[in-house]
PDB file of N, CA, C and O in Angstrom:
ATOM      1  N   UNK K   1       0.840  -1.279  -0.121  1.00 59.00           N
ATOM      2  CA  UNK K   1       0.258  -0.292   0.179  1.00 59.00           C
ATOM      3  C   UNK K   1       0.994   1.348  -0.169  1.00 59.00           C
ATOM      4  O   UNK K   1       0.413   2.374   0.414  1.00 59.00           O
ATOM      5  N   UNK K   2       2.077   1.195  -0.407  1.00 68.00           N
ATOM      6  CA  UNK K   2       3.257   2.390  -0.405  1.00 68.00           C
ATOM      7  C   UNK K   2       3.142   3.180  -1.521  1.00 68.00           C
ATOM      8  O   UNK K   2       2.904   4.428  -1.413  1.00 68.00           O
ATOM      9  N   UNK K   3       2.082   2.840  -2.587  1.00 70.00           N
ATOM     10  CA  UNK K   3       1.781   3.732  -3.854  1.00 70.00           C
ATOM     11  C   UNK K   3       0.715   4.267  -3.585  1.00 70.00           C
ATOM     12  O   UNK K   3       0.545   5.681  -4.306  1.00 70.00           O
ATOM     13  N   UNK K   4      -0.190   4.302  -2.089  1.00 68.00           N
ATOM     14  CA  UNK K   4      -1.144   5.186  -2.120  1.00 68.00           C
ATOM     15  C   UNK K   4      -0.348   6.751  -1.332  1.00 68.00           C
ATOM     16  O   UNK K   4      -1.039   7.325  -1.463  1.00 68.00           O
ATOM     17  N   UNK K   5       0.138   6.295  -0.863  1.00 72.00           N
ATOM     18  CA  UNK K   5       1.241   7.677  -0.347  1.00 72.00           C
ATOM     19  C   UNK K   5       1.909   8.595  -1.725  1.00 72.00           C
ATOM     20  O   UNK K   5       1.463   9.601  -0.629  1.00 72.00           O
ATOM     21  N   UNK K   6       1.794   7.541  -2.685  1.00 80.00           N
ATOM     22  CA  UNK K   6       2.875   8.719  -3.469  1.00 80.00           C
ATOM     23  C   UNK K   6       1.313   9.141  -4.540  1.00 80.00           C
ATOM     24  O   UNK K   6       1.948  10.070  -5.398  1.00 80.00           O
ATOM     25  N   UNK K   7       0.685   8.225  -4.713  1.00 82.00           N
ATOM     26  CA  UNK K   7      -0.558   8.615  -5.719  1.00 82.00           C
ATOM     27  C   UNK K   7      -1.237   9.841  -5.416  1.00 82.00           C
ATOM     28  O   UNK K   7      -1.323  10.378  -6.519  1.00 82.00           O
ATOM     29  N   UNK K   8      -1.050  10.349  -4.418  1.00 83.00           N
ATOM     30  CA  UNK K   8      -1.656  11.989  -4.073  1.00 83.00           C
ATOM     31  C   UNK K   8      -1.097  12.694  -4.847  1.00 83.00           C
ATOM     32  O   UNK K   8      -2.098  13.816  -5.053  1.00 83.00           O
ATOM     33  N   UNK K   9       0.282  12.612  -4.999  1.00 88.00           N
ATOM     34  CA  UNK K   9       1.180  13.868  -5.361  1.00 88.00           C
ATOM     35  C   UNK K   9       0.987  13.948  -7.003  1.00 88.00           C
ATOM     36  O   UNK K   9       1.372  14.762  -7.467  1.00 88.00           O
ATOM     37  N   UNK K  10       0.426  13.209  -7.344  1.00 91.00           N
ATOM     38  CA  UNK K  10       0.021  12.377  -9.141  1.00 91.00           C
ATOM     39  C   UNK K  10      -0.843  14.132  -9.129  1.00 91.00           C
ATOM     40  O   UNK K  10      -1.107  14.518  -9.787  1.00 91.00           O
ATOM     41  N   UNK K  11      -1.738  13.509  -8.053  1.00 92.00           N
ATOM     42  CA  UNK K  11      -3.023  14.859  -8.280  1.00 92.00           C
ATOM     43  C   UNK K  11      -2.555  16.286  -8.432  1.00 92.00           C
ATOM     44  O   UNK K  11      -3.033  16.858  -8.850  1.00 92.00           O
ATOM     45  N   UNK K  12      -1.769  16.762  -7.488  1.00 93.00           N
ATOM     46  CA  UNK K  12      -1.053  17.955  -7.237  1.00 93.00           C
ATOM     47  C   UNK K  12      -0.348  18.544  -8.471  1.00 93.00           C
ATOM     48  O   UNK K  12      -0.354  19.080  -8.986  1.00 93.00           O
ATOM     49  N   UNK K  13       0.251  17.184  -8.860  1.00 94.00           N
ATOM     50  CA  UNK K  13       1.027  17.640  -9.873  1.00 94.00           C
ATOM     51  C   UNK K  13      -0.037  18.167 -11.407  1.00 94.00           C
ATOM     52  O   UNK K  13       0.661  19.194 -11.981  1.00 94.00           O
ATOM     53  N   UNK K  14      -1.158  17.179 -11.528  1.00 95.00           N
ATOM     54  CA  UNK K  14      -1.684  17.189 -12.178  1.00 95.00           C
ATOM     55  C   UNK K  14      -2.645  18.734 -12.208  1.00 95.00           C
ATOM     56  O   UNK K  14      -2.973  19.345 -13.413  1.00 95.00           O
ATOM     57  N   UNK K  15      -2.884  19.245 -11.178  1.00 95.00           N
ATOM     58  CA  UNK K  15      -3.461  20.353 -10.882  1.00 95.00           C
ATOM     59  C   UNK K  15      -2.585  21.529 -11.365  1.00 95.00           C
ATOM     60  O   UNK K  15      -3.134  22.668 -11.884  1.00 95.00           O
ATOM     61  N   UNK K  16      -1.088  21.266 -11.144  1.00 96.00           N
ATOM     62  CA  UNK K  16      -0.622  22.648 -11.421  1.00 96.00           C
ATOM     63  C   UNK K  16      -0.187  22.717 -12.834  1.00 96.00           C
ATOM     64  O   UNK K  16       0.005  23.728 -13.501  1.00 96.00           O
ATOM     65  N   UNK K  17      -0.280  21.456 -13.596  1.00 97.00           N
ATOM     66  CA  UNK K  17      -0.188  21.901 -15.098  1.00 97.00           C
ATOM     67  C   UNK K  17      -1.421  21.951 -15.506  1.00 97.00           C
ATOM     68  O   UNK K  17      -1.310  23.350 -16.314  1.00 97.00           O
ATOM     69  N   UNK K  18      -2.865  21.654 -14.796  1.00 96.00           N
ATOM     70  CA  UNK K  18      -3.557  22.399 -15.463  1.00 96.00           C
ATOM     71  C   UNK K  18      -3.775  24.352 -14.774  1.00 96.00           C
ATOM     72  O   UNK K  18      -4.313  24.363 -16.012  1.00 96.00           O
ATOM     73  N   UNK K  19      -3.350  24.477 -14.217  1.00 96.00           N
ATOM     74  CA  UNK K  19      -3.590  25.586 -13.735  1.00 96.00           C
ATOM     75  C   UNK K  19      -2.497  26.253 -14.448  1.00 96.00           C
ATOM     76  O   UNK K  19      -2.806  27.531 -15.390  1.00 96.00           O
ATOM     77  N   UNK K  20      -0.956  26.046 -15.045  1.00 97.00           N
ATOM     78  CA  UNK K  20      -0.580  26.279 -16.014  1.00 97.00           C
ATOM     79  C   UNK K  20      -1.267  26.706 -17.823  1.00 97.00           C
ATOM     80  O   UNK K  20      -1.351  27.707 -18.584  1.00 97.00           O
ATOM     81  N   UNK K  21      -1.510  25.470 -17.813  1.00 96.00           N
ATOM     82  CA  UNK K  21      -2.436  25.342 -18.885  1.00 96.00           C
ATOM     83  C   UNK K  21      -3.825  26.504 -19.093  1.00 96.00           C
ATOM     84  O   UNK K  21      -3.798  27.009 -20.332  1.00 96.00           O
ATOM     85  N   UNK K  22      -4.340  26.471 -17.952  1.00 96.00           N
ATOM     86  CA  UNK K  22      -5.554  27.691 -18.368  1.00 96.00           C
ATOM     87  C   UNK K  22      -4.658  28.607 -18.002  1.00 96.00           C
ATOM     88  O   UNK K  22      -5.065  29.856 -19.032  1.00 96.00           O
ATOM     89  N   UNK K  23      -3.682  29.462 -17.454  1.00 96.00           N
ATOM     90  CA  UNK K  23      -3.113  30.806 -17.643  1.00 96.00           C
ATOM     91  C   UNK K  23      -2.734  30.752 -18.972  1.00 96.00           C
ATOM     92  O   UNK K  23      -2.380  32.193 -19.296  1.00 96.00           O
ATOM     93  N   UNK K  24      -1.936  29.727 -19.512  1.00 96.00           N
ATOM     94  CA  UNK K  24      -1.538  30.440 -20.994  1.00 96.00           C
ATOM     95  C   UNK K  24      -2.291  30.307 -22.095  1.00 96.00           C
ATOM     96  O   UNK K  24      -2.041  31.310 -23.108  1.00 96.00           O
ATOM     97  N   UNK K  25      -3.800  29.491 -21.786  1.00 95.00           N
ATOM     98  CA  UNK K  25      -4.479  29.617 -23.006  1.00 95.00           C
ATOM     99  C   UNK K  25      -5.632  30.396 -22.456  1.00 95.00           C
ATOM    100  O   UNK K  25      -6.636  30.543 -23.224  1.00 95.00           O
ATOM    101  N   UNK K  26      -5.761  31.330 -21.391  1.00 94.00           N
ATOM    102  CA  UNK K  26      -7.004  32.472 -21.155  1.00 94.00           C
ATOM    103  C   UNK K  26      -7.515  33.437 -22.183  1.00 94.00           C
ATOM    104  O   UNK K  26      -8.141  33.250 -22.564  1.00 94.00           O
ATOM    105  N   UNK K  27      -5.968  34.053 -22.944  1.00 93.00           N
ATOM    106  CA  UNK K  27      -6.489  34.930 -23.935  1.00 93.00           C
ATOM    107  C   UNK K  27      -6.646  34.711 -25.159  1.00 93.00           C
ATOM    108  O   UNK K  27      -7.467  34.860 -25.993  1.00 93.00           O
ATOM    109  N   UNK K  28      -6.550  33.335 -25.709  1.00 94.00           N
ATOM    110  CA  UNK K  28      -6.763  32.401 -26.858  1.00 94.00           C
ATOM    111  C   UNK K  28      -7.785  32.012 -26.863  1.00 94.00           C
ATOM    112  O   UNK K  28      -8.630  31.873 -28.029  1.00 94.00           O
ATOM    113  N   UNK K  29      -8.011  30.951 -26.120  1.00 92.00           N
ATOM    114  CA  UNK K  29      -9.074  29.816 -26.039  1.00 92.00           C
ATOM    115  C   UNK K  29      -9.952  30.059 -24.593  1.00 92.00           C
ATOM    116  O   UNK K  29      -9.294  29.277 -23.991  1.00 92.00           O
ATOM    117  N   UNK K  30     -11.072  31.187 -24.098  1.00 92.00           N
ATOM    118  CA  UNK K  30     -11.144  31.117 -22.779  1.00 92.00           C
ATOM    119  C   UNK K  30     -12.405  29.305 -22.938  1.00 92.00           C
ATOM    120  O   UNK K  30     -12.199  28.927 -21.671  1.00 92.00           O
ATOM    121  N   UNK K  31     -12.850  28.582 -23.614  1.00 94.00           N
ATOM    122  CA  UNK K  31     -13.358  27.609 -23.262  1.00 94.00           C
ATOM    123  C   UNK K  31     -12.330  26.655 -22.584  1.00 94.00           C
ATOM    124  O   UNK K  31     -12.792  25.855 -21.756  1.00 94.00           O
ATOM    125  N   UNK K  32     -11.180  26.613 -23.391  1.00 95.00           N
ATOM    126  CA  UNK K  32     -10.673  25.521 -23.131  1.00 95.00           C
ATOM    127  C   UNK K  32      -9.563  26.109 -21.706  1.00 95.00           C
ATOM    128  O   UNK K  32      -9.608  25.059 -20.934  1.00 95.00           O
ATOM    129  N   UNK K  33     -10.086  27.313 -21.351  1.00 96.00           N
ATOM    130  CA  UNK K  33      -8.935  27.728 -19.943  1.00 96.00           C
ATOM    131  C   UNK K  33     -10.256  27.833 -19.042  1.00 96.00           C
ATOM    132  O   UNK K  33      -9.675  26.843 -17.761  1.00 96.00           O
ATOM    133  N   UNK K  34     -11.030  27.361 -19.236  1.00 97.00           N
ATOM    134  CA  UNK K  34     -11.902  26.671 -17.979  1.00 97.00           C
ATOM    135  C   UNK K  34     -12.510  25.659 -18.020  1.00 97.00           C
ATOM    136  O   UNK K  34     -12.311  25.146 -16.677  1.00 97.00           O
ATOM    137  N   UNK K  35     -12.112  24.973 -19.148  1.00 97.00           N
ATOM    138  CA  UNK K  35     -11.835  23.369 -18.563  1.00 97.00           C
ATOM    139  C   UNK K  35     -10.452  23.039 -17.791  1.00 97.00           C
ATOM    140  O   UNK K  35     -10.867  22.279 -16.939  1.00 97.00           O
ATOM    141  N   UNK K  36      -9.686  23.661 -18.243  1.00 96.00           N
ATOM    142  CA  UNK K  36      -8.339  23.560 -17.242  1.00 96.00           C
ATOM    143  C   UNK K  36      -8.546  24.003 -15.872  1.00 96.00           C
ATOM    144  O   UNK K  36      -8.353  23.524 -14.928  1.00 96.00           O
ATOM    145  N   UNK K  37      -9.641  24.802 -15.859  1.00 96.00           N
ATOM    146  CA  UNK K  37      -9.383  25.095 -14.515  1.00 96.00           C
ATOM    147  C   UNK K  37     -10.479  24.537 -13.707  1.00 96.00           C
ATOM    148  O   UNK K  37     -10.144  24.367 -12.533  1.00 96.00           O
ATOM    149  N   UNK K  38     -11.317  23.892 -14.147  1.00 97.00           N
ATOM    150  CA  UNK K  38     -12.642  22.752 -13.587  1.00 97.00           C
ATOM    151  C   UNK K  38     -11.394  21.691 -13.051  1.00 97.00           C
ATOM    152  O   UNK K  38     -11.239  21.171 -12.122  1.00 97.00           O
ATOM    153  N   UNK K  39     -10.363  21.222 -13.891  1.00 97.00           N
ATOM    154  CA  UNK K  39      -9.517  20.204 -13.867  1.00 97.00           C
ATOM    155  C   UNK K  39      -8.624  20.406 -12.852  1.00 97.00           C
ATOM    156  O   UNK K  39      -8.315  19.450 -11.982  1.00 97.00           O
ATOM    157  N   UNK K  40      -8.315  21.782 -12.833  1.00 97.00           N
ATOM    158  CA  UNK K  40      -7.022  22.108 -11.770  1.00 97.00           C
ATOM    159  C   UNK K  40      -8.244  22.077 -10.121  1.00 97.00           C
ATOM    160  O   UNK K  40      -7.163  21.434  -9.061  1.00 97.00           O
ATOM    161  N   UNK K  41      -9.527  22.227 -10.677  1.00 97.00           N
ATOM    162  CA  UNK K  41     -10.011  22.205  -8.799  1.00 97.00           C
ATOM    163  C   UNK K  41     -10.435  20.656  -8.628  1.00 97.00           C
ATOM    164  O   UNK K  41     -10.249  20.404  -7.477  1.00 97.00           O
ATOM    165  N   UNK K  42     -10.751  19.990  -9.408  1.00 96.00           N
ATOM    166  CA  UNK K  42     -11.172  18.529  -9.105  1.00 96.00           C
ATOM    167  C   UNK K  42      -9.369  17.675  -8.704  1.00 96.00           C
ATOM    168  O   UNK K  42      -9.755  17.243  -8.176  1.00 96.00           O
ATOM    169  N   UNK K  43      -9.159  18.310  -9.642  1.00 95.00           N
ATOM    170  CA  UNK K  43      -7.258  17.576  -9.193  1.00 95.00           C
ATOM    171  C   UNK K  43      -7.102  17.679  -7.667  1.00 95.00           C
ATOM    172  O   UNK K  43      -6.387  17.223  -6.941  1.00 95.00           O
ATOM    173  N   UNK K  44      -7.359  19.318  -7.236  1.00 95.00           N
ATOM    174  CA  UNK K  44      -7.226  20.238  -5.890  1.00 95.00           C
ATOM    175  C   UNK K  44      -7.655  18.894  -4.996  1.00 95.00           C
ATOM    176  O   UNK K  44      -7.411  18.627  -4.055  1.00 95.00           O
ATOM    177  N   UNK K  45      -8.910  19.261  -5.048  1.00 95.00           N
ATOM    178  CA  UNK K  45      -9.576  18.711  -4.823  1.00 95.00           C
ATOM    179  C   UNK K  45      -9.774  16.987  -3.918  1.00 95.00           C
ATOM    180  O   UNK K  45      -9.390  16.463  -3.381  1.00 95.00           O
ATOM    181  N   UNK K  46      -9.190  16.153  -5.490  1.00 92.00           N
ATOM    182  CA  UNK K  46      -8.809  14.744  -5.291  1.00 92.00           C
ATOM    183  C   UNK K  46      -7.401  14.459  -4.545  1.00 92.00           C
ATOM    184  O   UNK K  46      -7.635  13.679  -3.589  1.00 92.00           O
ATOM    185  N   UNK K  47      -6.208  15.633  -4.149  1.00 92.00           N
ATOM    186  CA  UNK K  47      -5.280  15.439  -3.344  1.00 92.00           C
ATOM    187  C   UNK K  47      -5.792  15.714  -1.952  1.00 92.00           C
ATOM    188  O   UNK K  47      -4.937  15.004  -1.245  1.00 92.00           O
ATOM    189  N   UNK K  48      -6.684  16.544  -1.857  1.00 91.00           N
ATOM    190  CA  UNK K  48      -6.912  16.534  -0.062  1.00 91.00           C
ATOM    191  C   UNK K  48      -7.927  15.498  -0.039  1.00 91.00           C
ATOM    192  O   UNK K  48      -7.722  14.742   1.290  1.00 91.00           O
ATOM    193  N   UNK K  49      -8.711  14.670  -0.609  1.00 90.00           N
ATOM    194  CA  UNK K  49      -9.590  13.656  -0.843  1.00 90.00           C
ATOM    195  C   UNK K  49      -8.243  12.619  -0.410  1.00 90.00           C
ATOM    196  O   UNK K  49      -8.914  12.141   0.618  1.00 90.00           O
ATOM    197  N   UNK K  50      -7.707  12.655  -0.850  1.00 88.00           N
ATOM    198  CA  UNK K  50      -7.007  11.113  -0.678  1.00 88.00           C
ATOM    199  C   UNK K  50      -6.178  11.233   0.494  1.00 88.00           C
ATOM    200  O   UNK K  50      -5.578  10.075   0.777  1.00 88.00           O
ATOM    201  N   UNK K  51      -5.445  12.286   0.627  1.00 87.00           N
ATOM    202  CA  UNK K  51      -4.868  12.761   1.789  1.00 87.00           C
ATOM    203  C   UNK K  51      -5.215  12.713   2.941  1.00 87.00           C
ATOM    204  O   UNK K  51      -4.905  11.672   3.979  1.00 87.00           O
ATOM    205  N   UNK K  52      -6.589  13.183   3.108  1.00 86.00           N
ATOM    206  CA  UNK K  52      -7.662  12.711   4.362  1.00 86.00           C
ATOM    207  C   UNK K  52      -7.602  11.125   4.577  1.00 86.00           C
ATOM    208  O   UNK K  52      -7.623  10.639   5.510  1.00 86.00           O
ATOM    209  N   UNK K  53      -8.028  10.454   3.605  1.00 84.00           N
ATOM    210  CA  UNK K  53      -8.152   9.406   3.682  1.00 84.00           C
ATOM    211  C   UNK K  53      -6.893   8.253   3.989  1.00 84.00           C
ATOM    212  O   UNK K  53      -7.181   7.237   4.645  1.00 84.00           O
ATOM    213  N   UNK K  54      -5.668   8.626   2.935  1.00 81.00           N
ATOM    214  CA  UNK K  54      -4.448   8.230   3.929  1.00 81.00           C
ATOM    215  C   UNK K  54      -4.008   8.256   4.991  1.00 81.00           C
ATOM    216  O   UNK K  54      -3.811   7.137   5.619  1.00 81.00           O
ATOM    217  N   UNK K  55      -4.463   9.388   5.644  1.00 81.00           N
ATOM    218  CA  UNK K  55      -4.159   9.849   6.829  1.00 81.00           C
ATOM    219  C   UNK K  55      -5.165   8.667   7.911  1.00 81.00           C
ATOM    220  O   UNK K  55      -4.650   8.524   8.962  1.00 81.00           O
ATOM    221  N   UNK K  56      -6.011   8.322   7.282  1.00 82.00           N
ATOM    222  CA  UNK K  56      -7.198   8.090   8.432  1.00 82.00           C
ATOM    223  C   UNK K  56      -7.117   6.905   8.058  1.00 82.00           C
ATOM    224  O   UNK K  56      -7.048   5.741   8.907  1.00 82.00           O
ATOM    225  N   UNK K  57      -6.574   5.942   7.109  1.00 78.00           N
ATOM    226  CA  UNK K  57      -5.962   4.311   7.328  1.00 78.00           C
ATOM    227  C   UNK K  57      -4.524   4.304   7.725  1.00 78.00           C
ATOM    228  O   UNK K  57      -5.005   3.134   8.686  1.00 78.00           O
ATOM    229  N   UNK K  58      -3.725   5.380   8.027  1.00 76.00           N
ATOM    230  CA  UNK K  58      -2.436   5.249   8.738  1.00 76.00           C
ATOM    231  C   UNK K  58      -3.146   5.051  10.583  1.00 76.00           C
ATOM    232  O   UNK K  58      -2.368   4.128  10.695  1.00 76.00           O
ATOM    233  N   UNK K  59      -4.104   6.426  10.806  1.00 75.00           N
ATOM    234  CA  UNK K  59      -4.422   6.099  12.005  1.00 75.00           C
ATOM    235  C   UNK K  59      -4.886   4.798  12.543  1.00 75.00           C
ATOM    236  O   UNK K  59      -4.933   3.921  14.035  1.00 75.00           O
ATOM    237  N   UNK K  60      -5.871   4.247  11.256  1.00 75.00           N
ATOM    238  CA  UNK K  60      -6.384   2.931  11.656  1.00 75.00           C
ATOM    239  C   UNK K  60      -5.553   1.703  11.827  1.00 75.00           C
ATOM    240  O   UNK K  60      -5.625   0.704  13.134  1.00 75.00           O
ATOM    241  N   UNK K  61      -4.402   1.742  11.030  1.00 74.00           N
ATOM    242  CA  UNK K  61      -3.427   0.783  11.186  1.00 74.00           C
ATOM    243  C   UNK K  61      -2.497   0.558  12.619  1.00 74.00           C
ATOM    244  O   UNK K  61      -1.779  -0.337  12.934  1.00 74.00           O
ATOM    245  N   UNK K  62      -2.439   2.360  13.039  1.00 75.00           N
ATOM    246  CA  UNK K  62      -1.382   2.245  14.288  1.00 75.00           C
ATOM    247  C   UNK K  62      -2.408   1.962  15.475  1.00 75.00           C
ATOM    248  O   UNK K  62      -1.745   1.927  16.752  1.00 75.00           O
ATOM    249  N   UNK K  63      -3.532   1.818  15.572  1.00 67.00           N
ATOM    250  CA  UNK K  63      -4.191   1.236  16.811  1.00 67.00           C
ATOM    251  C   UNK K  63      -4.233  -0.082  16.488  1.00 67.00           C
ATOM    252  O   UNK K  63      -3.669  -1.068  16.160  1.00 67.00           O
TER     253      UNK K  63
END
């Protein structure tokens, strides 16, 4: 289950990429920028969601 500890960081890396994509395409294609902004928000949510459940899983194993 070590991969769960590192898989949450994939979401934060993807979120950074989508934020960069949103910023660079804002003036040329706003529909694409809004999609990237939505994916950034989703990736950020998934990062915190995974981190929360990973900590919950660790606490359960430590008892």
